[in-house]
Coordinates of C-alpha atoms in Angstrom, one line a residue:
X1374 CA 23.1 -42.2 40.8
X1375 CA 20.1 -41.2 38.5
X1376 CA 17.1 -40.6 40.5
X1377 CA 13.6 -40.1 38.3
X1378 CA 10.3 -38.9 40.1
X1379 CA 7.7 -41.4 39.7
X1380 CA 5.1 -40.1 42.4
X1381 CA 4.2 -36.4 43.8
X1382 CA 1.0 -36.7 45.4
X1383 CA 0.4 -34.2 47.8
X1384 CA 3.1 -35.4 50.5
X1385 CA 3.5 -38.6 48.9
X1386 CA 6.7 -39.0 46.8
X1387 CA 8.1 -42.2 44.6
X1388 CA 11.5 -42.5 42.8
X1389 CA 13.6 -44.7 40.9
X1390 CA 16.9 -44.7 41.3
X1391 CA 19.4 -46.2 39.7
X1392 CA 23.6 -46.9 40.6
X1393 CA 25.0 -48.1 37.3
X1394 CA 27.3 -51.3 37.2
X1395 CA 30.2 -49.4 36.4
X1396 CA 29.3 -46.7 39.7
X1397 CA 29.0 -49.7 41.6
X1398 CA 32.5 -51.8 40.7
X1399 CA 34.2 -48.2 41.0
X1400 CA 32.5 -48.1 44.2
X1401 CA 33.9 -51.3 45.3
X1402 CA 37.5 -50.8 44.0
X1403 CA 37.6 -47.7 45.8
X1404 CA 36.7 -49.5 49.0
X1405 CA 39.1 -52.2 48.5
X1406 CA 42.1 -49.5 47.4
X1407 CA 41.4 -47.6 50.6
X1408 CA 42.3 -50.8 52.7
X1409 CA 44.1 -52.3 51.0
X1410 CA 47.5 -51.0 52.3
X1411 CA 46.2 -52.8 55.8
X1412 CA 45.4 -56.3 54.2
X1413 CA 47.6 -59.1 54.4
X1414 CA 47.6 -62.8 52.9
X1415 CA 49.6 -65.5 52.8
X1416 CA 52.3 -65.3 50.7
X1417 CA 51.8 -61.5 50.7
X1418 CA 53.2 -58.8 52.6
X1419 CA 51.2 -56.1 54.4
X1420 CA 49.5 -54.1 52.0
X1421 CA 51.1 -55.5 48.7
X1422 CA 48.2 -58.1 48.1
X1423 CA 46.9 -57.7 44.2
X1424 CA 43.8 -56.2 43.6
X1425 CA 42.5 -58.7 41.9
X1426 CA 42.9 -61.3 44.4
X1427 CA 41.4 -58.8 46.8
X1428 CA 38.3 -58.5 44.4
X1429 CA 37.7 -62.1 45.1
X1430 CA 38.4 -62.8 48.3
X1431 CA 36.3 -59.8 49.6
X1432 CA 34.8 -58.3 46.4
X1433 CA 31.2 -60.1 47.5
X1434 CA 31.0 -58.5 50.6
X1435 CA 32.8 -55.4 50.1
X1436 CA 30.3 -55.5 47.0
X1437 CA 26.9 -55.5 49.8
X1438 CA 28.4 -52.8 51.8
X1439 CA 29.1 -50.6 48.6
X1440 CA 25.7 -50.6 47.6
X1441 CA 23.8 -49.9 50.7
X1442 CA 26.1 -46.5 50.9
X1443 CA 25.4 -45.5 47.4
X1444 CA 22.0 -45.6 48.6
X1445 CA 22.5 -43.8 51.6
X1446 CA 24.3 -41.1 49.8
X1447 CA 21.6 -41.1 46.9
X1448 CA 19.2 -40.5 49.6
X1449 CA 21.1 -37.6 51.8
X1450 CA 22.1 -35.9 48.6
X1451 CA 18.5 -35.8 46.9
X1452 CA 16.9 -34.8 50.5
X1453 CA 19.7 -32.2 50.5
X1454 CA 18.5 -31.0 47.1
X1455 CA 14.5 -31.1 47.6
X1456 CA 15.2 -29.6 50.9
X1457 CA 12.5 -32.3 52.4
X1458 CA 12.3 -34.3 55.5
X1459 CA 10.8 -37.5 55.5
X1460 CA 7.5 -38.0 57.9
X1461 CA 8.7 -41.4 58.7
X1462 CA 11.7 -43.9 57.4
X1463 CA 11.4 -44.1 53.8
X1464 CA 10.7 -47.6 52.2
X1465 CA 13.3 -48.7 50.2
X1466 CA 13.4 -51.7 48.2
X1467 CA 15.5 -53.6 45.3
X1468 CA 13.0 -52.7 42.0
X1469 CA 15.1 -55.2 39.9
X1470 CA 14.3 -59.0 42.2
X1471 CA 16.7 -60.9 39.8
X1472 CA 19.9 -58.6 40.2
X1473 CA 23.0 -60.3 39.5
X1474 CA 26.6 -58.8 39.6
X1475 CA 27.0 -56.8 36.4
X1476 CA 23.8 -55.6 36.5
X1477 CA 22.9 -52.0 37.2
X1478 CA 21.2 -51.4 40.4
X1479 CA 17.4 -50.9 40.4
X1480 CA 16.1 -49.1 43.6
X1481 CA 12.9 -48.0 44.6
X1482 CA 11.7 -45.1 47.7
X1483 CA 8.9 -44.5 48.9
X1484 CA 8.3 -41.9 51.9
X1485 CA 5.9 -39.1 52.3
X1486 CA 7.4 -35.7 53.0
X1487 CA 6.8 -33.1 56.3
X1488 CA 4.9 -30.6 55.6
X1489 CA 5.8 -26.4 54.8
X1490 CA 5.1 -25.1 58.3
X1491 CA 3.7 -21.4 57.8
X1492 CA 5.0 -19.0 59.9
X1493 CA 3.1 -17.6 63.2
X1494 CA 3.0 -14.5 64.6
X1495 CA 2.9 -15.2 68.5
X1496 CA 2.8 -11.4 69.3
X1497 CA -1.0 -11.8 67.8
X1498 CA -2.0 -14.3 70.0
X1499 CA -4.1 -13.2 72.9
X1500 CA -4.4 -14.8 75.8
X1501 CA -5.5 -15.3 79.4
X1502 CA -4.0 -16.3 82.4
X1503 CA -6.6 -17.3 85.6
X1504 CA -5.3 -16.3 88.4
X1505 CA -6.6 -17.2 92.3
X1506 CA -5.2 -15.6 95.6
X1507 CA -5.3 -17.9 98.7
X1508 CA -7.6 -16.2 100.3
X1509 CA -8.7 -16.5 104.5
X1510 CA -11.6 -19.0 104.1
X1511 CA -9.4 -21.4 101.8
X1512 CA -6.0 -21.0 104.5
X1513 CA -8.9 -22.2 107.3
X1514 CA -10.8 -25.4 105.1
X1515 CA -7.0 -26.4 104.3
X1516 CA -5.7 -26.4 108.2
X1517 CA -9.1 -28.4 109.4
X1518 CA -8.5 -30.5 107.2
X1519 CA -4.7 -31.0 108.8
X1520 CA -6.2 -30.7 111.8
X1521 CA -8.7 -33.6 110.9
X1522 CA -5.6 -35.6 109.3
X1523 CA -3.8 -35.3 113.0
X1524 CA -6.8 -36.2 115.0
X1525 CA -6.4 -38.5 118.3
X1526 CA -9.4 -40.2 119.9
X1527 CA -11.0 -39.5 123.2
X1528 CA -13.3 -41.7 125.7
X1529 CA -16.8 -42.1 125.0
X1530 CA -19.2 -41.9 127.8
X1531 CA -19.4 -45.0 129.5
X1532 CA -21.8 -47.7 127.7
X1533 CA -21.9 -45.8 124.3
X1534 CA -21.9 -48.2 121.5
X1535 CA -18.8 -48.3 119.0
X1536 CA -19.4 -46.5 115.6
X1537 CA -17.8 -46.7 112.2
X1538 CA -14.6 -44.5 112.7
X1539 CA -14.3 -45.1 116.5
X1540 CA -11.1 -46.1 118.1
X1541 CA -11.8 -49.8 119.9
X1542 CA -9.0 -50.5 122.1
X1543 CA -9.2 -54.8 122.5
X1544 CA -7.6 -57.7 123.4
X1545 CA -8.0 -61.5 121.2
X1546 CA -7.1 -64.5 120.6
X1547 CA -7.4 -65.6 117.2
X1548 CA -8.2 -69.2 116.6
X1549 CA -8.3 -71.8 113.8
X1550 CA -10.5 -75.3 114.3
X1551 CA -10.1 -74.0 118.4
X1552 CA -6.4 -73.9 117.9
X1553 CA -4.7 -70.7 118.6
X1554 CA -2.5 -69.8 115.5
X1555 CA 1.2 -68.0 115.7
X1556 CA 0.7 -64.2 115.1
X1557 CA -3.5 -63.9 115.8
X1558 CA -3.3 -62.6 119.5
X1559 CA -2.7 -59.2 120.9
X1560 CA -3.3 -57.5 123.7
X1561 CA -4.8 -53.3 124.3
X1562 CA -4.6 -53.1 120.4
X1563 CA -5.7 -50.0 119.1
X1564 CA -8.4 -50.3 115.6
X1565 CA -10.1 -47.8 114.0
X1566 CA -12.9 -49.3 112.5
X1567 CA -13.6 -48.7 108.7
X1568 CA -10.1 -48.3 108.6
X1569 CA -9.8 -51.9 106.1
X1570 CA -6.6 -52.6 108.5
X1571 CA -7.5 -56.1 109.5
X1572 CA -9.0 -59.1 107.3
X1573 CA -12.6 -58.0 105.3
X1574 CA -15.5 -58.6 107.9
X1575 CA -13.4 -58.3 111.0
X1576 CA -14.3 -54.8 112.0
X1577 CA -17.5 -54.5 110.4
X1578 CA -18.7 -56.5 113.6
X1579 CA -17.2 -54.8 116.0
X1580 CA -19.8 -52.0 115.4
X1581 CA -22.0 -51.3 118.1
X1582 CA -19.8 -53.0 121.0
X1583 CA -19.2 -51.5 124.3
X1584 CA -16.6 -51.3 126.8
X1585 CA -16.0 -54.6 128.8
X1586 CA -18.2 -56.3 126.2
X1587 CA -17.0 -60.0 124.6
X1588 CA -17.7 -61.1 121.3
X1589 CA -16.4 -63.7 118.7
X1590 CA -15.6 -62.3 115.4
X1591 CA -16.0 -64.9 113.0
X1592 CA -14.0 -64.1 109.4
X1593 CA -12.6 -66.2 106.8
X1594 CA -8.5 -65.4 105.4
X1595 CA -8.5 -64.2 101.8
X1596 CA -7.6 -67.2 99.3
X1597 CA -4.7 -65.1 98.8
X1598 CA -3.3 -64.5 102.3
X1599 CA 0.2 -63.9 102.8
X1600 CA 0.3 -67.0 105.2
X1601 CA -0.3 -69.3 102.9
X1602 CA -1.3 -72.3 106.4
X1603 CA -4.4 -69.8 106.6
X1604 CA -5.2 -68.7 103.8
X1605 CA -9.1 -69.3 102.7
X1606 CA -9.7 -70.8 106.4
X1607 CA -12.2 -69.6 108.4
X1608 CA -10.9 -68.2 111.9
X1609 CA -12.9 -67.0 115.3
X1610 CA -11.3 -64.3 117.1
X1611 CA -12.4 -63.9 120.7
X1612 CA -12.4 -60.0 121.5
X1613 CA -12.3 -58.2 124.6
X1614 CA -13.5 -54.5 124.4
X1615 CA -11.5 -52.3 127.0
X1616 CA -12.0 -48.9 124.9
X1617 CA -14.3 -47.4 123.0
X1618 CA -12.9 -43.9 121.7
X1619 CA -14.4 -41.3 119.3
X1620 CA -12.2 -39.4 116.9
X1621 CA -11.3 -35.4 117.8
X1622 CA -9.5 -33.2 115.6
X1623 CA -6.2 -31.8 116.9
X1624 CA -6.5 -28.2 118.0
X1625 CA -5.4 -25.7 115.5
X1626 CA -2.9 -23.9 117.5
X1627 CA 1.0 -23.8 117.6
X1628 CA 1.6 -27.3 118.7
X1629 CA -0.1 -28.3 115.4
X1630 CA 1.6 -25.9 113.4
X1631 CA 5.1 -27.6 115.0
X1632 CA 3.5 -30.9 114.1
X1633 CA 3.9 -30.0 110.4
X1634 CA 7.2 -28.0 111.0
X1635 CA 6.2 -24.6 111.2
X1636 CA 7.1 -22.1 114.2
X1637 CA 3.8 -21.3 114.8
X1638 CA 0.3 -21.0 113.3
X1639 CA 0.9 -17.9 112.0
X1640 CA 3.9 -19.5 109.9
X1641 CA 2.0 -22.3 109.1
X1642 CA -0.9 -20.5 107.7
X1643 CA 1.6 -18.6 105.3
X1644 CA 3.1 -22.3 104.4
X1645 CA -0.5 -23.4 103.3
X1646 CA -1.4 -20.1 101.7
X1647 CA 1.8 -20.4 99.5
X1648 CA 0.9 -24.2 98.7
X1649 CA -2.5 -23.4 97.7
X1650 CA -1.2 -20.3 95.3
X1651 CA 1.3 -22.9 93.8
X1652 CA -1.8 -25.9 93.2
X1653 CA -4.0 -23.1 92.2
X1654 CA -1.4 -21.7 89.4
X1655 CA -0.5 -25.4 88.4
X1656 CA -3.9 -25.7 87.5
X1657 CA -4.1 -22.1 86.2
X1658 CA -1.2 -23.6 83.6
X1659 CA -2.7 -26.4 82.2
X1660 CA -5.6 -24.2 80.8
X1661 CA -3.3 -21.6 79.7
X1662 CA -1.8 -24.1 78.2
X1663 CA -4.8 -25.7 76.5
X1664 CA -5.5 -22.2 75.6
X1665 CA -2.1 -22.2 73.8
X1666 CA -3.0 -25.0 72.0
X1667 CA -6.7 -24.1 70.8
X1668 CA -5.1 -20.5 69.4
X1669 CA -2.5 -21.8 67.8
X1670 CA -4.5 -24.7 66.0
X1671 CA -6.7 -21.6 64.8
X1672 CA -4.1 -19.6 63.4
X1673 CA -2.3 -23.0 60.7
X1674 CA -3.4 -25.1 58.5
X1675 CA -1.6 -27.0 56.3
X1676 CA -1.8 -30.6 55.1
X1677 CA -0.7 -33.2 57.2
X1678 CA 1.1 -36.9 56.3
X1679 CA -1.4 -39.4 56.0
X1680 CA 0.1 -41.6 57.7
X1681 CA 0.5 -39.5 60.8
X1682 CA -3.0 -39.4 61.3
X1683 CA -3.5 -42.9 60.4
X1684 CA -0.4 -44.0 63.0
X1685 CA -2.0 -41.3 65.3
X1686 CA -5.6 -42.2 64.7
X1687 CA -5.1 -45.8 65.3
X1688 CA -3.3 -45.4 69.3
X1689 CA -6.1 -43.1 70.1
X1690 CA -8.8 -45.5 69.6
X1691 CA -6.6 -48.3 71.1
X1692 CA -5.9 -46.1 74.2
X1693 CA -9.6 -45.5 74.2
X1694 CA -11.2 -48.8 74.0
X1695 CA -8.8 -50.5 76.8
X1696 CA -9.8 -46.9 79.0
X1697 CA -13.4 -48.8 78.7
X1698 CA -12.4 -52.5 78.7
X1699 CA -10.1 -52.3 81.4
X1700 CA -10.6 -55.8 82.0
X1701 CA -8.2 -56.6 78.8
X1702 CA -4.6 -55.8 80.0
X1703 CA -3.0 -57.8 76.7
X1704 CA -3.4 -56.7 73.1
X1705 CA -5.1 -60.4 72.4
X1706 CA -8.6 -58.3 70.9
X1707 CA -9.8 -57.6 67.9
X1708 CA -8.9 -54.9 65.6
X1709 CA -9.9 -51.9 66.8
X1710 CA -10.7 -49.2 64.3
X1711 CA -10.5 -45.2 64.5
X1712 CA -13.8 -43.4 64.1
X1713 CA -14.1 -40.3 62.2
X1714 CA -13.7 -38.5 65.7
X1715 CA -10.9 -40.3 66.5
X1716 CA -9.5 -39.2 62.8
X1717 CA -10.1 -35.5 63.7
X1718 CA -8.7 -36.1 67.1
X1719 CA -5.6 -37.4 65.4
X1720 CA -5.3 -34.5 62.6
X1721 CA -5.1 -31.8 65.8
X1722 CA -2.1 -33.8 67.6
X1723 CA -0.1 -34.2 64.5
X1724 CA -0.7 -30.7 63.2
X1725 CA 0.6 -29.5 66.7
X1726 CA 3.1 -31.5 67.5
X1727 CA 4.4 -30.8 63.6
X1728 CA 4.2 -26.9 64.7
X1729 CA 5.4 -27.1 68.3
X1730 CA 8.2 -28.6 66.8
X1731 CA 8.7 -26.5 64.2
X1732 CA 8.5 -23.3 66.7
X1733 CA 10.9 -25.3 69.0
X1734 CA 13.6 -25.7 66.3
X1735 CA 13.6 -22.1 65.4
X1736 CA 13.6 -20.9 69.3
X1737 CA 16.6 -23.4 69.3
X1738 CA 14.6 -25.2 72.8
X1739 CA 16.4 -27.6 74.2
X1740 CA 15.9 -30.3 76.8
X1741 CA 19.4 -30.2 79.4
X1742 CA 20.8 -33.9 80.6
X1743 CA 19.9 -31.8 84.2
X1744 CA 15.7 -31.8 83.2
X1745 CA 15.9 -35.1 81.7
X1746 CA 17.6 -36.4 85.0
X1747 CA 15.2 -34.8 87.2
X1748 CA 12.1 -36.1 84.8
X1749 CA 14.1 -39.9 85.5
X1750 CA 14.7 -39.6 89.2
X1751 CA 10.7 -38.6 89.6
X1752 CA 9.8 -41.2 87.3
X1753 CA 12.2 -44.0 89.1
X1754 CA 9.7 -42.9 92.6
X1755 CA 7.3 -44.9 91.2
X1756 CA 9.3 -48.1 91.5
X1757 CA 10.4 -48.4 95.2
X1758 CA 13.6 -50.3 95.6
X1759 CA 14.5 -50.9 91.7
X1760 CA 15.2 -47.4 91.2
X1761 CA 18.8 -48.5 89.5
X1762 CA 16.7 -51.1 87.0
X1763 CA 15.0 -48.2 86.1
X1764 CA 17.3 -45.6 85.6
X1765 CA 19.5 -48.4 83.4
X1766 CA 16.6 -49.5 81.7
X1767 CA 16.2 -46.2 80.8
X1768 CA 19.9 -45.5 79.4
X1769 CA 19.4 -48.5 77.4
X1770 CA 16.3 -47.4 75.5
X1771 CA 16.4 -44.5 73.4
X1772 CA 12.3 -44.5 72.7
X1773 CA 11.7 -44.5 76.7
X1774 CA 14.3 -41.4 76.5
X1775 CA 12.2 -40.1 73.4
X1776 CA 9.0 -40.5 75.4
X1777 CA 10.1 -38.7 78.9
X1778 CA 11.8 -36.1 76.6
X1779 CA 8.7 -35.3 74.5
X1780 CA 6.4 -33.6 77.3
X1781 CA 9.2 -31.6 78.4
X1782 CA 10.2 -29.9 75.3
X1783 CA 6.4 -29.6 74.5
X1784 CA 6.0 -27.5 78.0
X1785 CA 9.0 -25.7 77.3
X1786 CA 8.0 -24.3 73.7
X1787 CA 4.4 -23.4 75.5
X1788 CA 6.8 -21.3 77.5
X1789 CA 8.4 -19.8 74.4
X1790 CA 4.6 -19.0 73.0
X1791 CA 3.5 -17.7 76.3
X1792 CA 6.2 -15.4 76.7
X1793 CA 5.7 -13.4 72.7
X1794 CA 1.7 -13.8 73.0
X1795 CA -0.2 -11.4 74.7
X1796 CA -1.5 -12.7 77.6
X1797 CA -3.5 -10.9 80.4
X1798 CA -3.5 -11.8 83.9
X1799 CA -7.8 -11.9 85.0
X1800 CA -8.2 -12.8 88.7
X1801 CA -10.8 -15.4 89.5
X1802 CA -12.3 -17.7 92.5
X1803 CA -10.8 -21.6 92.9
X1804 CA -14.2 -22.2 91.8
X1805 CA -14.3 -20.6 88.5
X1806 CA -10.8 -22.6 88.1
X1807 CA -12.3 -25.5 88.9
X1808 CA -15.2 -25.3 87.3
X1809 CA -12.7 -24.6 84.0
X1810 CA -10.6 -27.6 84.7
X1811 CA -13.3 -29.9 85.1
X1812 CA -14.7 -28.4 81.5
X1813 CA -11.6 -29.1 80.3
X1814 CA -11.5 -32.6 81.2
X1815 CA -14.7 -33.5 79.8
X1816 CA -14.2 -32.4 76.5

């Protein structure tokens, strides 16, 4: 096939291509000779039917499926050549509308080419790694706080008046036009008010009652309640107050510690001061790894595919503007175009994910079926009972496979980058690593 250049633009490239009639018909008679010994008609034995008659009984389509692999070896052979990889599918179309059979074959392509990625030299890349001990202070706020998670309730004095996050221990009837309804009594039920645990309004007026006090809570079912024979009907519940208990935290002692399956407090202390150490150098990674990231976008330059940045450009500002018009759950809005930050947003991710990618071919990083299962089972948590749906849905979907796969190579060649770079280890409070992760996030 004859290819001539028509564009070279930067990264965008044109060509004209063309199969000659008499490539083509060889192309075709080749095809047909190579089954032929297969084919049989009537009045024909098994592979003895003339070409001829095989030219027209299945020269037409034989003919279509000639021509599309000329062009597919056209296009291997001259990628082969220029030693380019196309950003996206090229476009390939017929150049010559009114081809008839005979005819030589006019095609045109149309694709813009990856860039040259320059080489990096990780070893130059300095680095820093935050790192924060668990001390005392942090171990103790952690275990109140388990301690506050495992609270029980205790008596109030005699005649003290409920408050918001109070135990009320009652009795009621619940009633509907004066009828009692199936499911709205109970008897020594324990509620913690603020809790949100029974229907909106119901415990807000409960504040401020006492023991052996009676009141009627009047409320109204949501328009959307379960029970659709009550739902948006306004119901009185007569109470009976036989407990009014304050919350206590559980004593932090070895009993608690067995609550959350330690020995003792001692072991449970070490449990908590290894969780924290594990949060604190998960958070410790994600800077690092934004660190990574800024260095590396430093070090390259190159020029990027157009329309990359455009494809790029375009989802940011989409992602962004439903982020602030939550309200919108469809795509049924108006064209949303990318601002110039959006743009220089856009030129970052592509020129990082081009290099990352680069890096991670040469470094020969893989993703195993074992990490990509792990990253589908965690996923598939999120969808209680149709774990299988999930895990098929994602067999069947090689973009959803593309998409779970993507962060997971990117973390691994950050891995790759941190392990040649030179990166020093600089101790630091949780708060300075907070502090940097919420700087992080705001920018």
């Amino acid at each position: 096939m004859q290819v001539t250049e028509t564009l070279n633009e930067g990264l965008k490239r044109s060509y004209k291509m063309v199969l000659s009639a008499q490539a083509l018909e060889d192309k075709v008679t080749s095809k047909l000779k190579e089954a032929q010994p297969e084919i049989e008609l009537k009045g024909f034995r098994k592979g003895k039917v003339p070409l001829p008659l095989l030219k027209k009984q299945f020269g037409q389509r034989v003919l279509g499926e000639a021509m599309q692999e000329s062009v597919d070896d056209a296009m291997k052979a001259h990628f082969a050549e220029k030693g380019e990889r196309p950003a996206f599918e090229p476009d390939v179309k017929m150049a010559n509308e009114e081809w008839k059979e005979g005819d030589d074959v006019e095609i045109e392509m149309t694709y813009e080419a990856l860039p040259e990625i320059p080489e990096v030299d990780l070893g130059t890349l300095k680095l820093e790694r935050m790192v924060v001990k668990a001390d005392d202070a942090a171990v103790d706020e952690a275990l109140k706080n388990l301690a506050e998670s495992a609270q029980d309730f205790k008596d109030r004095k005699k005649g003290t008046k409920a408050k918001d996050g109070d135990q009320v221990v009652v009795d009621f009837v619940g009633k509907v036009d004066g009828e009692p309804f199936e499911g709205g009594a109970a008897e020594d039920y324990p509620l913690t008010l603020g809790s949100g645990s029974f229907i909106p309004g119901f415990e807000e007026q409960l504040v401020g009652v006492k023991v052996g006090e009676e009141k009627a809570v009047t409320v109204t079912f949501p328009e959307e309640y379960q029970a659709e024979h009550l739902a948006g009907k306004e119901a009185v519940f007569d109470c009976t107050v036989k407990a009014v208990k304050e919350p206590v935290a559980a004593e932090i002692d070895d009993e608690l510690a067995q609550k959350y399956g330690a020995e003792d407090l001692a072991g449970l202390k070490q449990q908590i001061g290894e969780r924290l150490e594990q949060e604190y150098a998960g958070a410790a990674r994600a800077i690092l790894k934004r660190n990574v990231l800024d260095a590396l976008d430093e070090k390259v330059t190159f020029e990027l595919p157009p329309t990359m940045v455009e494809t790029e450009a375009k989802q940011i500002a989409h992602q962004l503007w439903h982020e602030e018009n939550p309200e919108h759950e469809g795509h049924d809005h108006p064209d949303i175009e990318p601002t110039e930050e959006h743009t220089k947003l856009a030129e970052r991710r592509v020129r990082l994910g081009l290099l990352l990618a680069e890096l991670g071919q040469k470094a020969e990083v893989e993703v195993t079926d074992a990490e990509m299962t792990q990253a589908v089972m965690n996923q598939a948590r999120q969808y209680p009972g149709q774990e299988r749906e999930f895990f098929e849905f994602v067999q069947n979907n090689p973009q959803m496979r593309q998409q779970m796969r993507a962060p997971i190579f990117e973390d691994k060649v950050i891995d790759y980058v941190v392990e040649l770079a030179d990166v020093s280890d600089k101790e630091v409070s949780k708060e300075d690593l907070e502090k940097a992760i919420e700087e992080m996030n705001d920018e």
